[in-house]
């Protein structure tokens, strides 16, 4: 997500939207409590820009991880459920607040696999943004507002997503593009396959009458999309992307995990990471043309492809492992690009914002439970205090030991969901030091 720095005039409205989204983020307990582990989703959805609505069907492929499972619970945001089926037969279901409880009709044994198909429709208030005047539609963060799923970061799954969009639009989506098939009703079915399991909050797409510029860096195809910019301008806006990819890959010790990376300049959203692409506001893109050094937000979103997307917080209590990391890594990129003073400025800005919150008695431990209703202060804790604490750890360990620890942490947990204990353990194994008092002071205590 965006660091929500007040860099643009949109920052406050964006912040509000993000707070709403985060407030609505369901956090179901772990797979054992859920009774299922979702392996993959196969979904077809139809967004309607004019009515700001969406309808869809999703096959939820899951493995049973409990004995004699008779019900499953899925997140549905505010979607209306039309029909739930297994093997073609209708299943009984009931609606809970933001959730759907399905009666399986008979006990399902442990380790069996099954597919439940859910048909739904709704008018997402958030999670999907409609800009009919610009012919743009895109998703943002709160996936269960447009796709019935397990909306929790620890249940990583594959996705086969088909989105029916008006003809003539370009779109970015998760993983690899499979096909673009005209539907005969003025729509084109864009189909993507995300074959590496990722967290559902990273699912999404962005579509509009975009201009496209293609590039390549090593093994990675690059694509830049924007409306209202020329291809030449897109090239200038995103000219640091290849350098960023190299920098983060070397800091992570892991190559960029997908074949392609797309950056889309959308109508309003300030910044949002997704699987294999990111969205930035076109206002930010315009600002970059005048101020090419303002790459922090772009770097933040790209850093998420490793810290947040590849290595993901297990639940929202450990959200700083996504957001504190991305904020810190953006500062580290600025250090490499513009020199140590640029890094110090970013860290000092983070420290000051954290200090303001601390003086207002808004400080919290970095690991905290109640992310269900986060305040602006909570966000500062997760983003800015998180980045500042990583800087302090870097100071304590020295560059060689610190970055070796980051590489150990990232390579050991690539593709997985993690807790703060995993991070501490990696840093301790790498440094051969006990970091208990550091973590106690800066991470677990306010
Ligand atoms: Zn972020």
GROMACS .gro file of N, CA, C and O in nm, residues 46-55 122-124 128-138 164-167 169 186-187 209:
model
  128
   46UNK      N    1  -1.743  -0.969  -1.403
   46UNK     CA    2  -1.785  -0.866  -1.497
   46UNK      C    3  -1.809  -0.736  -1.420
   46UNK      O    4  -1.913  -0.722  -1.356
   47UNK      N    5  -1.715  -0.645  -1.425
   47UNK     CA    6  -1.741  -0.514  -1.364
   47UNK      C    7  -1.827  -0.431  -1.460
   47UNK      O    8  -1.814  -0.445  -1.582
   48UNK      N    9  -1.915  -0.350  -1.407
   48UNK     CA   10  -1.996  -0.259  -1.488
   48UNK      C   11  -1.968  -0.117  -1.441
   48UNK      O   12  -2.007  -0.078  -1.331
   49UNK      N   13  -1.899  -0.042  -1.526
   49UNK     CA   14  -1.857   0.093  -1.484
   49UNK      C   15  -1.975   0.185  -1.460
   49UNK      O   16  -1.972   0.267  -1.370
   50UNK      N   17  -2.079   0.172  -1.547
   50UNK     CA   18  -2.190   0.267  -1.537
   50UNK      C   19  -2.265   0.249  -1.405
   50UNK      O   20  -2.302   0.347  -1.340
   51UNK      N   21  -2.289   0.124  -1.367
   51UNK     CA   22  -2.365   0.101  -1.244
   51UNK      C   23  -2.274   0.077  -1.123
   51UNK      O   24  -2.320   0.051  -1.014
   52UNK      N   25  -2.144   0.087  -1.146
   52UNK     CA   26  -2.044   0.066  -1.038
   52UNK      C   27  -2.072  -0.064  -0.964
   52UNK      O   28  -2.076  -0.070  -0.842
   53UNK      N   29  -2.094  -0.166  -1.043
   53UNK     CA   30  -2.128  -0.296  -0.983
   53UNK      C   31  -2.040  -0.405  -1.042
   53UNK      O   32  -1.968  -0.383  -1.140
   54UNK      N   33  -2.046  -0.521  -0.981
   54UNK     CA   34  -1.969  -0.635  -1.031
   54UNK      C   35  -2.051  -0.761  -1.009
   54UNK      O   36  -2.125  -0.773  -0.911
   55UNK      N   37  -2.040  -0.854  -1.104
   55UNK     CA   38  -2.098  -0.986  -1.082
   55UNK      C   39  -1.989  -1.087  -1.114
   55UNK      O   40  -1.895  -1.057  -1.188
  122UNK      N   41  -2.265  -0.745  -0.665
  122UNK     CA   42  -2.265  -0.640  -0.564
  122UNK      C   43  -2.218  -0.507  -0.620
  122UNK      O   44  -2.180  -0.497  -0.737
  123UNK      N   45  -2.225  -0.407  -0.536
  123UNK     CA   46  -2.176  -0.273  -0.571
  123UNK      C   47  -2.069  -0.235  -0.468
  123UNK      O   48  -2.100  -0.173  -0.366
  124UNK      N   49  -1.946  -0.272  -0.494
  124UNK     CA   50  -1.841  -0.250  -0.393
  124UNK      C   51  -1.825  -0.100  -0.362
  124UNK      O   52  -1.807  -0.021  -0.453
  128UNK      N   53  -1.294  -0.192  -0.520
  128UNK     CA   54  -1.292  -0.175  -0.665
  128UNK      C   55  -1.331  -0.030  -0.693
  128UNK      O   56  -1.430   0.018  -0.640
  129UNK      N   57  -1.249   0.036  -0.773
  129UNK     CA   58  -1.275   0.177  -0.802
  129UNK      C   59  -1.324   0.192  -0.947
  129UNK      O   60  -1.261   0.140  -1.038
  130UNK      N   61  -1.433   0.263  -0.960
  130UNK     CA   62  -1.492   0.285  -1.093
  130UNK      C   63  -1.476   0.433  -1.130
  130UNK      O   64  -1.511   0.520  -1.051
  131UNK      N   65  -1.423   0.458  -1.248
  131UNK     CA   66  -1.414   0.596  -1.299
  131UNK      C   67  -1.473   0.597  -1.440
  131UNK      O   68  -1.397   0.602  -1.538
  132UNK      N   69  -1.608   0.590  -1.450
  132UNK     CA   70  -1.667   0.578  -1.584
  132UNK      C   71  -1.631   0.694  -1.676
  132UNK      O   72  -1.617   0.674  -1.797
  133UNK      N   73  -1.615   0.814  -1.619
  133UNK     CA   74  -1.582   0.930  -1.702
  133UNK      C   75  -1.444   0.915  -1.765
  133UNK      O   76  -1.415   0.974  -1.868
  134UNK      N   77  -1.359   0.833  -1.704
  134UNK     CA   78  -1.226   0.809  -1.760
  134UNK      C   79  -1.218   0.670  -1.823
  134UNK      O   80  -1.112   0.630  -1.868
  135UNK      N   81  -1.326   0.595  -1.817
  135UNK     CA   82  -1.331   0.454  -1.862
  135UNK      C   83  -1.223   0.371  -1.792
  135UNK      O   84  -1.157   0.287  -1.851
  136UNK      N   85  -1.207   0.396  -1.664
  136UNK     CA   86  -1.111   0.319  -1.586
  136UNK      C   87  -1.182   0.241  -1.475
  136UNK      O   88  -1.276   0.291  -1.414
  137UNK      N   89  -1.136   0.122  -1.453
  137UNK     CA   90  -1.182   0.042  -1.338
  137UNK      C   91  -1.061  -0.035  -1.287
  137UNK      O   92  -0.983  -0.087  -1.366
  138UNK      N   93  -1.045  -0.035  -1.156
  138UNK     CA   94  -0.933  -0.110  -1.099
  138UNK      C   95  -0.965  -0.149  -0.955
  138UNK      O   96  -1.052  -0.091  -0.891
  164UNK      N   97  -1.426  -0.956  -1.778
  164UNK     CA   98  -1.490  -0.907  -1.900
  164UNK      C   99  -1.492  -0.754  -1.894
  164UNK      O  100  -1.551  -0.696  -1.803
  165UNK      N  101  -1.425  -0.692  -1.990
  165UNK     CA  102  -1.410  -0.546  -1.991
  165UNK      C  103  -1.454  -0.491  -2.124
  165UNK      O  104  -1.449  -0.560  -2.226
  166UNK      N  105  -1.500  -0.364  -2.126
  166UNK     CA  106  -1.537  -0.305  -2.254
  166UNK      C  107  -1.422  -0.314  -2.355
  166UNK      O  108  -1.306  -0.301  -2.316
  167UNK      N  109  -1.456  -0.339  -2.481
  167UNK     CA  110  -1.353  -0.349  -2.585
  167UNK      C  111  -1.275  -0.218  -2.592
  167UNK      O  112  -1.327  -0.111  -2.561
  169UNK      N  113  -0.998  -0.139  -2.420
  169UNK     CA  114  -0.921  -0.103  -2.301
  169UNK      C  115  -0.795  -0.189  -2.292
  169UNK      O  116  -0.794  -0.303  -2.336
  186UNK      N  117  -1.960  -0.669  -2.705
  186UNK     CA  118  -1.889  -0.544  -2.683
  186UNK      C  119  -1.784  -0.552  -2.574
  186UNK      O  120  -1.723  -0.451  -2.539
  187UNK      N  121  -1.767  -0.672  -2.518
  187UNK     CA  122  -1.664  -0.686  -2.416
  187UNK      C  123  -1.551  -0.776  -2.468
  187UNK      O  124  -1.567  -0.849  -2.566
  209UNK      N  125  -0.830   0.318  -2.093
  209UNK     CA  126  -0.783   0.347  -2.229
  209UNK      C  127  -0.639   0.396  -2.223
  209UNK      O  128  -0.609   0.513  -2.253
   0.00000   0.00000   0.00000
